Structures are given as C-alpha cells and as structure tokens.
mmCIF file of C-alpha atoms in Angstrom:
data_model
loop_
_atom_site.group_PDB
_atom_site.id
_atom_site.type_symbol
_atom_site.label_atom_id
_atom_site.label_comp_id
_atom_site.label_asym_id
_atom_site.label_seq_id
_atom_site.Cartn_x
_atom_site.Cartn_y
_atom_site.Cartn_z
ATOM 1 C CA MET W 224 -0.135 0.002 -0.037
ATOM 2 C CA SER W 225 1.316 3.330 -0.915
ATOM 3 C CA GLY W 226 0.205 6.952 -1.065
ATOM 4 C CA THR W 227 -0.015 10.254 0.759
ATOM 5 C CA ASN W 228 -2.019 8.587 3.658
ATOM 6 C CA ARG W 229 0.734 6.218 4.575
ATOM 7 C CA THR W 230 3.185 7.135 7.129
ATOM 8 C CA ASP W 231 6.074 4.616 7.725
ATOM 9 C CA ALA W 232 8.656 4.247 10.474
ATOM 10 C CA ASP W 233 10.817 1.975 12.775
ATOM 11 C CA VAL W 234 8.236 2.080 15.591
ATOM 12 C CA VAL W 235 4.650 2.789 15.764
ATOM 13 C CA ILE W 236 3.444 3.618 19.184
ATOM 14 C CA VAL W 237 -0.475 3.456 19.863
ATOM 15 C CA GLY W 238 -1.103 5.598 23.079
ATOM 16 C CA GLY W 239 0.399 8.911 23.655
ATOM 17 C CA GLY W 240 0.495 9.106 27.539
ATOM 18 C CA PHE W 241 3.790 9.377 29.773
ATOM 19 C CA MET W 242 4.776 5.582 28.768
ATOM 20 C CA GLY W 243 4.457 5.850 25.093
ATOM 21 C CA ILE W 244 5.939 9.407 24.686
ATOM 22 C CA ALA W 245 8.715 8.354 27.115
ATOM 23 C CA SER W 246 9.214 5.354 24.845
ATOM 24 C CA ALA W 247 9.297 7.588 21.970
ATOM 25 C CA PHE W 248 12.057 10.042 23.316
ATOM 26 C CA PHE W 249 14.259 7.199 24.394
ATOM 27 C CA LEU W 250 13.965 5.328 20.765
ATOM 28 C CA ARG W 251 14.964 8.455 19.239
ATOM 29 C CA GLN W 252 17.991 8.654 21.429
ATOM 30 C CA ARG W 253 18.878 5.478 20.109
ATOM 31 C CA GLY W 254 18.353 6.699 16.311
ATOM 32 C CA ARG W 255 14.936 4.674 15.715
ATOM 33 C CA SER W 256 12.288 6.671 13.592
ATOM 34 C CA VAL W 257 9.109 6.661 15.784
ATOM 35 C CA VAL W 258 5.500 7.674 15.223
ATOM 36 C CA VAL W 259 3.272 8.320 18.297
ATOM 37 C CA LEU W 260 -0.649 7.699 17.764
ATOM 38 C CA GLU W 261 -2.773 9.401 20.297
ATOM 39 C CA ARG W 262 -6.537 9.806 20.334
ATOM 40 C CA GLY W 263 -6.512 13.006 22.297
ATOM 41 C CA LEU W 264 -3.610 15.146 23.675
ATOM 42 C CA ILE W 265 -0.367 13.886 24.781
ATOM 43 C CA GLY W 266 -0.774 13.055 28.607
ATOM 44 C CA GLN W 267 -4.165 14.077 28.491
ATOM 45 C CA GLN W 268 -5.565 10.795 30.245
ATOM 46 C CA ALA W 269 -4.378 9.107 33.390
ATOM 47 C CA SER W 270 -0.825 10.372 32.681
ATOM 48 C CA GLY W 271 -2.086 13.679 33.371
ATOM 49 C CA VAL W 272 -4.665 13.598 36.132
ATOM 50 C CA ASN W 273 -2.922 11.239 38.725
ATOM 51 C CA PHE W 274 -1.637 12.053 41.969
ATOM 52 C CA GLY W 275 2.036 12.801 40.955
ATOM 53 C CA ASN W 276 3.618 10.691 43.393
ATOM 54 C CA VAL W 277 7.292 9.818 42.474
ATOM 55 C CA ARG W 278 7.820 7.136 45.126
ATOM 56 C CA ARG W 279 9.637 3.903 45.183
ATOM 57 C CA GLN W 280 8.992 2.725 48.608
ATOM 58 C CA GLY W 281 5.818 0.308 48.855
ATOM 59 C CA ARG W 282 6.400 -0.955 45.470
ATOM 60 C CA TYR W 283 6.324 -4.896 44.577
ATOM 61 C CA LEU W 284 9.781 -5.562 45.574
ATOM 62 C CA PRO W 285 10.827 -7.100 42.060
ATOM 63 C CA GLN W 286 9.543 -3.800 40.511
ATOM 64 C CA LEU W 287 12.163 -1.779 42.330
ATOM 65 C CA PRO W 288 14.937 -2.207 39.787
ATOM 66 C CA LEU W 289 12.656 -0.484 37.215
ATOM 67 C CA ALA W 290 11.787 2.185 39.781
ATOM 68 C CA ASN W 291 15.202 2.568 40.472
ATOM 69 C CA ARG W 292 16.287 3.419 36.914
ATOM 70 C CA SER W 293 13.151 5.527 36.673
ATOM 71 C CA ARG W 294 14.268 7.515 39.578
ATOM 72 C CA GLU W 295 17.962 8.256 38.128
ATOM 73 C CA ILE W 296 16.115 9.671 35.046
ATOM 74 C CA TRP W 297 13.516 11.926 37.323
ATOM 75 C CA GLY W 298 16.882 13.340 38.544
ATOM 76 C CA LYS W 299 18.157 14.206 35.216
ATOM 77 C CA LEU W 300 15.196 15.857 33.645
ATOM 78 C CA PRO W 301 16.272 19.298 32.895
ATOM 79 C CA GLU W 302 19.425 18.395 31.054
ATOM 80 C CA LEU W 303 17.456 15.525 29.255
ATOM 81 C CA ILE W 304 14.390 16.945 28.103
ATOM 82 C CA GLY W 305 14.717 20.682 29.083
ATOM 83 C CA HIS W 306 12.042 20.688 31.702
ATOM 84 C CA ASP W 307 11.811 19.772 35.502
ATOM 85 C CA ALA W 308 8.225 18.887 35.419
ATOM 86 C CA GLU W 309 8.059 20.313 38.969
ATOM 87 C CA PHE W 310 9.982 17.310 40.312
ATOM 88 C CA LEU W 311 10.780 17.887 43.902
ATOM 89 C CA MET W 312 12.952 15.333 45.993
ATOM 90 C CA SER W 313 10.561 16.006 48.973
ATOM 91 C CA GLY W 314 10.920 12.552 50.465
ATOM 92 C CA HIS W 315 8.176 10.019 51.176
ATOM 93 C CA ILE W 316 6.695 8.884 54.435
ATOM 94 C CA ARG W 317 4.552 5.719 54.555
ATOM 95 C CA VAL W 318 2.624 5.706 57.967
ATOM 96 C CA CYS W 319 0.390 3.325 59.604
ATOM 97 C CA TYR W 320 -1.971 2.872 62.452
ATOM 98 C CA ARG W 321 -1.392 -0.805 63.671
ATOM 99 C CA GLN W 322 1.262 -2.981 64.858
ATOM 100 C CA GLU W 323 1.042 -5.532 61.986
ATOM 101 C CA GLN W 324 1.554 -2.847 59.269
ATOM 102 C CA ASP W 325 4.615 -1.702 61.377
ATOM 103 C CA ASP W 326 5.947 -5.082 61.319
ATOM 104 C CA ALA W 327 5.424 -5.428 57.488
ATOM 105 C CA LEU W 328 7.117 -1.741 57.183
ATOM 106 C CA GLU W 329 10.132 -3.184 59.141
ATOM 107 C CA VAL W 330 10.168 -6.355 56.907
ATOM 108 C CA TYR W 331 10.145 -4.093 53.846
ATOM 109 C CA ALA W 332 12.593 -1.890 54.577
ATOM 110 C CA ARG W 333 14.937 -4.786 55.248
ATOM 111 C CA GLU W 334 14.033 -6.427 51.883
ATOM 112 C CA ALA W 335 14.020 -3.187 49.903
ATOM 113 C CA ALA W 336 17.668 -2.516 51.025
ATOM 114 C CA HIS W 337 18.833 -5.501 49.075
ATOM 115 C CA TYR W 338 17.537 -3.400 46.047
ATOM 116 C CA GLY W 339 19.430 -0.150 47.034
ATOM 117 C CA LEU W 340 16.198 1.451 48.500
ATOM 118 C CA LYS W 341 17.400 2.968 52.014
ATOM 119 C CA LEU W 342 14.379 3.495 54.439
ATOM 120 C CA ALA W 343 14.571 5.087 57.833
ATOM 121 C CA LEU W 344 11.909 3.907 60.396
ATOM 122 C CA TYR W 345 10.470 6.133 63.081
ATOM 123 C CA ARG W 346 7.962 5.371 65.871
ATOM 124 C CA GLY W 347 6.224 7.083 68.419
ATOM 125 C CA ALA W 348 7.806 10.318 70.021
ATOM 126 C CA GLU W 349 10.635 10.235 67.497
ATOM 127 C CA LEU W 350 8.177 9.916 64.651
ATOM 128 C CA HIS W 351 5.845 12.803 65.676
ATOM 129 C CA ALA W 352 8.910 15.166 66.804
ATOM 130 C CA LYS W 353 10.166 14.717 63.185
ATOM 131 C CA PHE W 354 6.819 15.086 61.401
ATOM 132 C CA PRO W 355 4.708 17.226 63.782
ATOM 133 C CA PHE W 356 1.692 17.377 61.411
ATOM 134 C CA LEU W 357 0.993 13.649 61.953
ATOM 135 C CA GLY W 358 -2.309 12.829 63.972
ATOM 136 C CA ARG W 359 -1.541 11.225 67.355
ATOM 137 C CA GLU W 360 -3.217 7.947 66.155
ATOM 138 C CA VAL W 361 -0.234 7.228 63.624
ATOM 139 C CA LEU W 362 1.888 4.585 65.009
ATOM 140 C CA SER W 363 5.034 4.626 62.934
ATOM 141 C CA GLY W 364 6.440 5.585 59.503
ATOM 142 C CA SER W 365 8.903 4.420 56.957
ATOM 143 C CA HIS W 366 10.890 7.581 55.545
ATOM 144 C CA SER W 367 12.374 7.316 51.867
ATOM 145 C CA ILE W 368 14.426 10.735 51.553
ATOM 146 C CA MET W 369 15.141 10.103 47.921
ATOM 147 C CA ASP W 370 11.226 9.917 46.734
ATOM 148 C CA GLY W 371 9.311 12.872 45.998
ATOM 149 C CA HIS W 372 6.536 14.411 43.778
ATOM 150 C CA ALA W 373 5.989 16.118 40.168
ATOM 151 C CA ASN W 374 3.327 17.717 38.370
ATOM 152 C CA PRO W 375 1.539 15.166 35.957
ATOM 153 C CA ARG W 376 0.017 17.897 33.991
ATOM 154 C CA LEU W 377 3.578 18.946 32.721
ATOM 155 C CA ALA W 378 5.698 15.651 32.566
ATOM 156 C CA ALA W 379 4.042 13.863 29.728
ATOM 157 C CA PRO W 380 3.788 16.867 27.516
ATOM 158 C CA ALA W 381 7.513 17.821 28.603
ATOM 159 C CA PHE W 382 8.524 14.453 27.084
ATOM 160 C CA GLY W 383 6.490 14.965 24.070
ATOM 161 C CA ARG W 384 8.016 18.380 23.323
ATOM 162 C CA ALA W 385 11.505 16.654 23.825
ATOM 163 C CA ALA W 386 10.613 13.844 21.513
ATOM 164 C CA ALA W 387 9.463 16.089 18.828
ATOM 165 C CA ARG W 388 12.538 18.430 18.838
ATOM 166 C CA ALA W 389 14.382 15.022 18.383
ATOM 167 C CA GLY W 390 12.601 14.067 15.474
ATOM 168 C CA ALA W 391 9.558 11.889 16.622
ATOM 169 C CA ARG W 392 6.410 12.220 14.705
ATOM 170 C CA LEU W 393 3.549 13.045 17.067
ATOM 171 C CA GLU W 394 -0.018 12.583 15.659
ATOM 172 C CA GLU W 395 -2.423 13.915 18.239
ATOM 173 C CA ASN W 396 -6.355 13.804 17.757
ATOM 174 C CA THR W 397 -5.806 10.450 15.972
ATOM 175 C CA GLU W 398 -8.106 7.436 16.720
ATOM 176 C CA ILE W 399 -6.997 4.455 15.948
ATOM 177 C CA ALA W 400 -9.926 1.918 14.453
ATOM 178 C CA THR W 401 -7.717 -1.142 13.715
ATOM 179 C CA VAL W 402 -4.315 -2.404 14.628
ATOM 180 C CA GLU W 403 -2.957 -5.716 12.769
ATOM 181 C CA LYS W 404 0.155 -7.210 11.267
ATOM 182 C CA ASP W 405 0.677 -7.813 7.536
ATOM 183 C CA GLY W 406 3.664 -9.926 6.427
ATOM 184 C CA ASP W 407 6.582 -8.118 8.351
ATOM 185 C CA LEU W 408 4.712 -4.943 8.866
ATOM 186 C CA PHE W 409 2.303 -3.749 11.637
ATOM 187 C CA ARG W 410 -0.450 -1.373 10.313
ATOM 188 C CA ALA W 411 -2.630 1.060 12.576
ATOM 189 C CA THR W 412 -5.425 2.457 10.619
ATOM 190 C CA SER W 413 -7.033 5.537 12.047
ATOM 191 C CA THR W 414 -10.703 6.139 11.690
ATOM 192 C CA ASP W 415 -10.270 8.957 9.263
ATOM 193 C CA GLY W 416 -8.444 6.436 6.855
ATOM 194 C CA ARG W 417 -4.804 7.169 7.586
ATOM 195 C CA VAL W 418 -2.241 4.532 7.709
ATOM 196 C CA PHE W 419 1.033 3.991 9.885
ATOM 197 C CA CYS W 420 3.360 1.269 9.138
ATOM 198 C CA ALA W 421 6.360 -0.400 10.989
ATOM 199 C CA PRO W 422 8.271 -3.418 11.735
ATOM 200 C CA ASN W 423 7.593 -2.748 15.418
ATOM 201 C CA MET W 424 4.486 -1.801 17.503
ATOM 202 C CA LEU W 425 4.497 -0.762 20.955
ATOM 203 C CA ILE W 426 1.066 -0.371 22.427
ATOM 204 C CA THR W 427 0.796 2.029 25.437
ATOM 205 C CA ALA W 428 -2.981 2.733 25.616
ATOM 206 C CA GLY W 429 -3.326 2.709 29.352
ATOM 207 C CA ALA W 430 -7.026 1.479 30.145
ATOM 208 C CA TRP W 431 -7.810 1.099 26.499
ATOM 209 C CA GLY W 432 -4.874 -1.312 26.046
ATOM 210 C CA ASN W 433 -6.912 -4.460 26.080
ATOM 211 C CA GLN W 434 -8.862 -2.920 23.096
ATOM 212 C CA LEU W 435 -6.036 -3.269 21.189
ATOM 213 C CA SER W 436 -4.103 -6.237 22.395
ATOM 214 C CA THR W 437 -7.282 -8.316 21.930
ATOM 215 C CA GLN W 438 -7.055 -7.777 18.165
ATOM 216 C CA PHE W 439 -3.889 -9.685 18.435
ATOM 217 C CA GLY W 440 -5.446 -12.636 20.444
ATOM 218 C CA GLU W 441 -4.144 -11.575 23.660
ATOM 219 C CA ALA W 442 -7.191 -10.257 25.806
ATOM 220 C CA VAL W 443 -6.419 -9.426 29.280
ATOM 221 C CA PRO W 444 -8.755 -9.104 32.322
ATOM 222 C CA ILE W 445 -8.200 -5.322 32.712
ATOM 223 C CA MET W 446 -10.627 -3.531 35.003
ATOM 224 C CA VAL W 447 -11.197 0.219 34.861
ATOM 225 C CA ASN W 448 -12.279 2.648 37.398
ATOM 226 C CA GLY W 449 -11.396 6.149 38.512
ATOM 227 C CA PRO W 450 -9.083 7.217 41.429
ATOM 228 C CA GLN W 451 -10.422 9.987 43.440
ATOM 229 C CA MET W 452 -8.358 13.495 43.667
ATOM 230 C CA ALA W 453 -8.931 16.797 45.387
ATOM 231 C CA VAL W 454 -6.970 19.767 45.878
ATOM 232 C CA THR W 455 -7.219 22.354 48.473
ATOM 233 C CA GLU W 456 -6.585 26.474 48.657
ATOM 234 C CA PRO W 457 -3.097 27.341 49.106
ATOM 235 C CA VAL W 458 -1.589 27.924 52.630
ATOM 236 C CA PRO W 459 2.247 28.690 53.520
ATOM 237 C CA TYR W 460 4.314 25.676 52.521
ATOM 238 C CA SER W 461 5.006 23.420 55.483
ATOM 239 C CA ILE W 462 4.666 19.785 54.656
ATOM 240 C CA GLN W 463 7.496 18.681 52.797
ATOM 241 C CA PRO W 464 7.103 14.836 52.483
ATOM 242 C CA VAL W 465 4.432 13.128 50.457
ATOM 243 C CA VAL W 466 2.370 11.211 52.899
ATOM 244 C CA GLY W 467 0.795 7.859 52.371
ATOM 245 C CA VAL W 468 -1.157 5.704 54.594
ATOM 246 C CA THR W 469 -0.732 1.891 54.174
ATOM 247 C CA SER W 470 -3.676 -0.099 55.399
ATOM 248 C CA PRO W 471 -5.262 -3.420 54.447
ATOM 249 C CA MET W 472 -8.705 -1.259 54.076
ATOM 250 C CA LEU W 473 -9.083 0.790 50.684
ATOM 251 C CA GLU W 474 -10.889 3.404 52.723
ATOM 252 C CA GLU W 475 -7.927 4.108 55.158
ATOM 253 C CA ILE W 476 -5.478 4.561 52.302
ATOM 254 C CA ILE W 477 -5.372 8.243 52.005
ATOM 255 C CA TYR W 478 -2.302 10.171 50.494
ATOM 256 C CA PHE W 479 -1.361 13.674 50.103
ATOM 257 C CA ARG W 480 1.319 16.249 49.119
ATOM 258 C CA GLN W 481 1.653 20.010 49.458
ATOM 259 C CA VAL W 482 3.232 21.851 46.250
ATOM 260 C CA ALA W 483 5.633 24.651 46.516
ATOM 261 C CA ARG W 484 2.807 27.218 45.986
ATOM 262 C CA GLY W 485 1.130 25.953 49.087
ATOM 263 C CA ASN W 486 -1.787 23.629 47.791
ATOM 264 C CA ILE W 487 -2.305 20.421 49.060
ATOM 265 C CA VAL W 488 -3.153 17.407 46.544
ATOM 266 C CA ILE W 489 -5.135 14.693 48.087
ATOM 267 C CA GLY W 490 -6.306 11.310 46.676
ATOM 268 C CA GLY W 491 -7.146 7.890 48.081
ATOM 269 C CA CYS W 492 -9.833 6.127 50.045
ATOM 270 C CA ALA W 493 -12.092 5.257 47.518
ATOM 271 C CA ARG W 494 -12.336 4.519 43.467
ATOM 272 C CA ALA W 495 -15.141 5.605 41.084
ATOM 273 C CA PRO W 496 -16.893 4.270 37.803
ATOM 274 C CA ALA W 497 -14.969 4.894 34.728
ATOM 275 C CA PHE W 498 -16.349 4.731 31.278
ATOM 276 C CA LEU W 499 -13.840 3.951 28.392
ATOM 277 C CA ASP W 500 -16.500 4.996 25.614
ATOM 278 C CA GLN W 501 -16.771 8.322 27.277
ATOM 279 C CA ARG W 502 -13.141 8.637 28.238
ATOM 280 C CA ARG W 503 -14.363 9.969 31.612
ATOM 281 C CA ALA W 504 -14.401 9.111 35.447
ATOM 282 C CA LYS W 505 -16.226 10.505 38.144
ATOM 283 C CA VAL W 506 -15.641 11.878 41.828
ATOM 284 C CA LEU W 507 -18.389 10.798 44.097
ATOM 285 C CA PRO W 508 -19.186 13.256 46.738
ATOM 286 C CA GLU W 509 -19.001 10.684 49.374
ATOM 287 C CA SER W 510 -15.374 9.924 48.258
ATOM 288 C CA THR W 511 -14.247 13.699 49.268
ATOM 289 C CA LEU W 512 -16.132 13.391 52.374
ATOM 290 C CA LEU W 513 -14.415 9.946 53.184
ATOM 291 C CA GLN W 514 -11.133 11.535 52.419
ATOM 292 C CA PHE W 515 -11.572 14.282 55.030
ATOM 293 C CA LYS W 516 -12.601 11.761 57.607
ATOM 294 C CA GLN W 517 -9.278 10.044 57.026
ATOM 295 C CA LEU W 518 -7.325 13.252 56.957
ATOM 296 C CA ALA W 519 -8.628 13.939 60.403
ATOM 297 C CA ARG W 520 -6.663 10.942 61.445
ATOM 298 C CA VAL W 521 -3.333 11.429 59.759
ATOM 299 C CA ALA W 522 -3.214 15.377 59.662
ATOM 300 C CA PRO W 523 -5.643 16.874 61.265
ATOM 301 C CA ALA W 524 -4.755 20.448 60.512
ATOM 302 C CA VAL W 525 -5.380 19.740 56.776
ATOM 303 C CA THR W 526 -8.935 19.362 57.280
ATOM 304 C CA ARG W 527 -9.367 23.067 58.211
ATOM 305 C CA LEU W 528 -8.573 23.822 54.429
ATOM 306 C CA ASN W 529 -11.139 24.330 51.912
ATOM 307 C CA ILE W 530 -11.468 22.183 48.847
ATOM 308 C CA ILE W 531 -11.320 24.200 45.609
ATOM 309 C CA ARG W 532 -11.316 21.492 42.869
ATOM 310 C CA VAL W 533 -11.906 17.600 42.413
ATOM 311 C CA TRP W 534 -11.083 15.535 39.443
ATOM 312 C CA SER W 535 -10.648 11.770 38.483
ATOM 313 C CA GLY W 536 -9.225 9.928 35.414
ATOM 314 C CA VAL W 537 -9.606 6.259 33.745
ATOM 315 C CA GLU W 538 -7.103 4.080 35.046
ATOM 316 C CA GLY W 539 -6.502 0.520 34.141
ATOM 317 C CA TYR W 540 -5.999 -2.005 36.957
ATOM 318 C CA MET W 541 -4.773 -5.522 36.773
ATOM 319 C CA PRO W 542 -5.989 -8.416 38.814
ATOM 320 C CA ASP W 543 -2.422 -8.881 40.510
ATOM 321 C CA ASP W 544 -1.917 -5.414 40.793
ATOM 322 C CA HIS W 545 0.974 -5.464 38.275
ATOM 323 C CA PRO W 546 1.254 -3.851 34.778
ATOM 324 C CA ILE W 547 1.582 -5.564 31.341
ATOM 325 C CA MET W 548 4.970 -4.738 29.972
ATOM 326 C CA GLY W 549 7.369 -6.420 27.665
ATOM 327 C CA PRO W 550 7.155 -8.289 24.327
ATOM 328 C CA SER W 551 3.654 -10.086 22.932
ATOM 329 C CA GLY W 552 3.758 -13.507 23.782
ATOM 330 C CA LYS W 553 2.252 -14.551 20.221
ATOM 331 C CA VAL W 554 3.363 -11.704 17.684
ATOM 332 C CA ASP W 555 7.132 -10.935 16.945
ATOM 333 C CA GLY W 556 7.743 -7.275 17.069
ATOM 334 C CA LEU W 557 4.771 -6.285 18.974
ATOM 335 C CA TYR W 558 5.200 -4.973 22.381
ATOM 336 C CA TYR W 559 3.160 -3.804 25.327
ATOM 337 C CA ALA W 560 3.406 -1.235 28.366
ATOM 338 C CA PHE W 561 -0.124 -0.741 29.882
ATOM 339 C CA GLY W 562 -2.273 -1.442 32.873
ATOM 340 C CA PHE W 563 0.040 0.168 35.642
ATOM 341 C CA CYS W 564 -2.833 -0.232 38.368
ATOM 342 C CA GLY W 565 -2.795 3.695 39.477
ATOM 343 C CA HIS W 566 1.190 3.502 40.095
ATOM 344 C CA GLY W 567 2.799 4.016 36.957
ATOM 345 C CA PHE W 568 3.520 7.726 37.119
ATOM 346 C CA GLN W 569 6.894 7.213 38.701
ATOM 347 C CA LEU W 570 7.793 4.490 36.501
ATOM 348 C CA GLY W 571 7.302 6.764 33.369
ATOM 349 C CA PRO W 572 10.851 7.561 32.391
ATOM 350 C CA GLY W 573 12.100 4.236 33.253
ATOM 351 C CA VAL W 574 9.448 2.445 31.387
ATOM 352 C CA GLY W 575 10.251 4.406 28.293
ATOM 353 C CA ASP W 576 13.866 3.825 28.560
ATOM 354 C CA VAL W 577 13.494 0.170 29.122
ATOM 355 C CA MET W 578 10.959 -0.296 26.216
ATOM 356 C CA ALA W 579 13.280 1.645 23.844
ATOM 357 C CA GLU W 580 16.382 -0.570 24.898
ATOM 358 C CA LEU W 581 14.043 -3.942 24.572
ATOM 359 C CA ILE W 582 12.848 -2.807 20.894
ATOM 360 C CA ASP W 583 16.209 -1.627 19.872
ATOM 361 C CA THR W 584 18.291 -4.700 21.110
ATOM 362 C CA GLY W 585 15.792 -7.375 21.786
ATOM 363 C CA ALA W 586 16.654 -7.505 25.499
ATOM 364 C CA THR W 587 16.789 -5.120 28.669
ATOM 365 C CA SER W 588 19.525 -4.762 31.459
ATOM 366 C CA THR W 589 16.192 -4.144 33.826
ATOM 367 C CA PRO W 590 14.378 -7.490 34.569
ATOM 368 C CA ILE W 591 10.672 -6.999 33.732
ATOM 369 C CA GLU W 592 9.925 -10.783 33.392
ATOM 370 C CA PRO W 593 6.814 -10.508 36.191
ATOM 371 C CA PHE W 594 4.969 -8.349 33.997
ATOM 372 C CA ALA W 595 4.840 -10.366 30.966
ATOM 373 C CA ILE W 596 1.561 -10.623 29.389
ATOM 374 C CA GLN W 597 1.592 -14.227 28.969
ATOM 375 C CA ARG W 598 0.527 -14.762 32.681
ATOM 376 C CA PHE W 599 -2.724 -13.957 31.642
ATOM 377 C CA ALA W 600 -2.796 -16.445 28.550
ATOM 378 C CA THR W 601 -5.412 -18.805 30.054
ATOM 379 C CA THR W 602 -7.812 -16.038 31.304
ATOM 380 C CA ALA W 603 -11.074 -17.090 30.170
ATOM 381 C CA ASN W 604 -12.930 -13.673 30.650
ATOM 382 C CA ALA W 605 -10.849 -10.618 29.659
ATOM 383 C CA THR W 606 -13.510 -7.968 29.101
ATOM 384 C CA PRO W 607 -12.703 -4.741 30.887
ATOM 385 C CA ILE W 608 -14.824 -4.302 34.126
ATOM 386 C CA ALA W 609 -15.752 -1.036 35.400
ATOM 387 C CA ALA W 610 -15.600 -0.902 39.320
#
C-alpha cells in the first residue's frame, strides 16, 4: 500500500500517555524513527490527572529495579528534556496505625535494602517530633528521603516536546480503528483512513490497552475505574514529604502532598466508575467526605482547609496489581506497556527507557519478566470491567 495517507517508521506507538511518549523519546535517542498515535492530546488521560507521586517505597519488590532506573532519570530531567516537570525530592513517608502494618514496614525496609532502597523507620515520640503534623493515632512511619513528587500535567507533555525536537512524529487527535500485522509490517489504521506502518509496534494505551491487545489474540482481564482526587486552597508551605497511609482497608489508604505554591493535593480512600467510551471517570461526593474523615486521623490540621477542585481519570487495573510490560507472547515485533494500576507515574521515564532498549536490542538490563502478558494467557474472561 502506498500514497499520501501512509506513514512509515521503525516503531509505531499507539497511545500518547507517559509510557508511550517517554518510549518515543528514548527510541529517538537510539536513532529509531517513531510515530506516536494519540486519540486526544499527549498526556491527557491518566498520565495527566494522577496524584503525581514519585515514590519507590511500597512497591512490589521485583519492580524496584525498574523504579530505581526511573528515579535516576527523574533526577536528570532538566538536562535530558529541558524541563523539570516540577519534580521535587521532598521525601516520602509511609505511615500506619496498627502493629501488624508496623511489622510489615520493618520487613519491607529490610528487603528493599537489597534493591538499593534505603528506608528509615520512625516510631512514637521520634516520629511525631520529626513530622509534627501527623495525628496522634499514627503509630509509625517509613521514610524514603530520595522519593518525592512532580506535576503530572507537565511531565508527559514535556517528554512529548522533547521527543518532537528529537525527530519523533506525534499524531494527536488520531483515533485508531484497527491494529494488525500484515507480513513483516504492523499497520495501524485511523478512523479517518490514515495508515501508519512499521516493523515494530508498541501499545501504551492505558486502560484501553486490552482493546488493542485483543486484536492480536491477547485479551487481558483489565478493570477500569477512577481514582478520587482533590486539591485544597493554598496555605504557607510547611509539609515537605509526600505522605501515604498503608492499610489493608482501601478506605484508610489516603495520600497527600503539598506543592511549593501551597496547595495540598489529596488522593485515595475510594475508587469510582470509569467509562472507556466516554473517556471519563467521576468523583463521588462521598469519596471526598471520606478523604476528609481519614485526613482527620493522619493530619488533622489539613481538614481546616477548603477544597477548591476535585477530579478523576480513567485508570486500568490488573487483577494482580502489576502492569503488562514487555514483548507479546504471540506476535514478533509487538510490545506492550499498559495497565499500571494507578501507580505508573513514577515509572514513566524508566518504562520508556526500558522499552526503547528492548525494542532496539531485543533485551533489557532491567528485569521485567513478572509483568509479561503471558501470565494471563489462560484467562477466560478478559472483558474490561468498571469497578
């Protein structure tokens, strides 16, 4: 097939969120020609509306090598892409209310040290002296001084601009109707008839990833829902670390961070319905009320502030809470990076670097085997579910 409606490249990336656009940037660093296809705008979906946590602690331990690789890149953003995305190495403290969670924090700190993540544990009076804004019910905390936060509204677009400057072709407002492999080439056809061809395809379509992987016979049981987010009025900057509560109960898992201009960003406690066809998710009023109830436990002073905005986004969650990342189990030249279960923001630069290395060389120095799509090969029902 030839003509003005066809575009060829070394790699076609379907999905212009953080994972896709970072992959495009790093592929260009390796000299690969890239076209990125995005239905809306770069970073418009989950990549741009998440909490903005740049944390490593609390992750699945085998994911720490990827998180460590990503953290190194976060520290180099200004020289790498010409923008810092408001990344601030503020530290991150993970707190709990019960002895069993305290015990788990201690075990995690010991095991994380083998992956190069150093954590300091604080309890009782020492904890409250170091973090005086914490409520008296907080029993202990695990502090990671190298973690922090960034602005999700800036990060993916900044990578997009850098990728474009490096020669990547970005096709925004381009909805893809079909993806297929014809001989040695992959073909992505847009709803307006344009065709994009390449010997390699990377699917980074977030919660919509299953709609594309299914066309290659690799359906996955992804669940879609909307995290609940809020932000307060600005007040003088006084809370440096990102704070997150660890608990076996979702309603207790709240997290918050204060940005330099004074607003406090809040997330957690609940999830709400999300709709793939509408590209929308809702914030439920009861979620915001629950967040305030939980804030009163972890940081009572924050509840004196006014909420000025709430929002959500469409996130994709896997049953085992791990993403799909790596090569296809069925089709040569096909790769995936989606379904990051609400904790992909910190990983974005690392995922891009790893996927570029994998596509360019056929291997990666960072282990990603636990995230292979083949683990869902026998799943009977892979229809996306709203929860």
